[in-house]
CSV table of C-alpha atoms in Angstrom, one decimal:
chain,number,residue,atom,x,y,z
A,75,MET,CA,42.9,3.1,-7.4
A,76,LEU,CA,39.6,4.1,-7.2
A,77,GLY,CA,37.1,2.7,-4.6
A,78,VAL,CA,33.5,1.3,-5.4
A,79,MET,CA,30.9,3.3,-5.2
A,80,THR,CA,27.8,1.8,-3.6
A,81,VAL,CA,24.1,3.6,-5.2
A,82,VAL,CA,21.4,3.1,-2.5
A,83,GLU,CA,17.6,4.1,-3.8
A,84,ALA,CA,15.4,5.7,-1.4
A,85,GLU,CA,11.9,6.6,-1.1
A,86,PRO,CA,11.0,10.2,-2.4
A,87,ILE,CA,10.2,12.8,0.2
A,88,ASP,CA,6.8,14.6,-0.1
A,89,GLU,CA,7.7,18.2,-0.2
A,90,ASP,CA,4.2,19.1,1.3
A,91,THR,CA,4.7,17.5,4.8
A,92,ASN,CA,8.8,16.6,4.2
A,93,PHE,CA,8.3,13.1,5.1
A,94,VAL,CA,9.3,9.8,3.0
A,95,CYS,CA,6.0,9.2,1.0
A,96,GLY,CA,5.9,5.5,2.4
A,97,ALA,CA,5.9,6.6,6.0
A,98,THR,CA,2.4,7.9,5.8
A,99,ALA,CA,1.1,4.4,5.6
A,100,ASN,CA,3.2,3.2,8.5
A,101,ASN,CA,2.1,6.1,10.5
A,102,GLU,CA,-1.5,5.7,9.9
A,103,LYS,CA,-1.1,2.0,10.5
A,104,ILE,CA,0.5,3.0,14.1
A,105,HIS,CA,-2.0,5.6,15.1
A,106,SER,CA,-5.1,2.8,14.3
A,107,GLN,CA,-3.3,0.2,16.4
A,108,LYS,CA,-3.2,3.0,19.3
A,109,ASN,CA,-6.7,3.7,18.7
A,110,SER,CA,-7.6,0.3,18.8
A,111,LYS,CA,-5.9,-0.3,22.2
A,112,ILE,CA,-7.5,3.0,23.5
A,113,GLN,CA,-11.2,1.9,22.5
A,114,LYS,CA,-10.4,-1.5,24.2
A,115,ILE,CA,-9.6,0.0,27.5
A,116,ILE,CA,-12.7,2.1,27.2
A,117,LYS,CA,-15.3,-0.7,26.4
A,118,ASP,CA,-13.7,-3.3,28.7
A,119,TYR,CA,-13.0,-1.1,31.7
A,120,GLY,CA,-15.0,2.4,31.2
A,121,ILE,CA,-11.8,4.5,31.6
A,122,THR,CA,-11.9,7.4,29.3
A,123,ARG,CA,-9.0,10.0,28.7
A,124,ASP,CA,-11.0,12.6,31.1
A,125,ILE,CA,-10.9,9.5,33.9
A,126,LEU,CA,-7.1,9.3,33.4
A,127,VAL,CA,-6.7,13.0,33.4
A,128,GLN,CA,-8.0,12.5,37.2
A,129,GLN,CA,-5.5,10.2,38.0
A,130,PHE,CA,-2.5,12.5,36.9
A,131,GLY,CA,0.4,12.9,39.6
A,132,LEU,CA,-0.4,9.4,41.0
A,133,THR,CA,1.7,6.4,40.4
A,134,ARG,CA,0.9,3.8,38.1
A,135,LYS,CA,0.0,1.6,41.2
A,136,ASP,CA,-2.0,3.9,43.1
A,137,ALA,CA,-3.9,4.9,39.8
A,138,ALA,CA,-4.7,1.2,39.1
A,139,ILE,CA,-5.9,0.8,42.7
A,140,SER,CA,-8.3,3.7,42.4
A,141,LEU,CA,-9.5,2.8,38.9
A,142,LYS,CA,-9.8,-1.1,40.0
A,143,VAL,CA,-7.7,-2.6,37.6
A,144,SER,CA,-4.4,-4.1,37.1
A,145,THR,CA,-1.0,-2.1,36.6
A,146,SER,CA,-0.6,-3.7,32.9
A,147,THR,CA,-3.7,-2.2,32.1
A,148,LEU,CA,-2.5,1.0,32.4
A,149,LYS,CA,0.7,0.5,30.7
A,150,HIS,CA,-0.9,0.5,27.3
């Protein structure tokens, strides 16, 4: 007796990027959300990437104390 074969349709692969065609929109959405969070931290706290780089090597708690913010602010 032969088994039942199930056909699953998938989105096509973009040969230039080697990604699923629909994945680009999702990646752009995620990138946009990350940028929004970063812009909010810069706006609300004045913490730029350069300032964060200076805190490299410290624990999150020590960096938060140094920057005068809560540790949860640095989790984003």
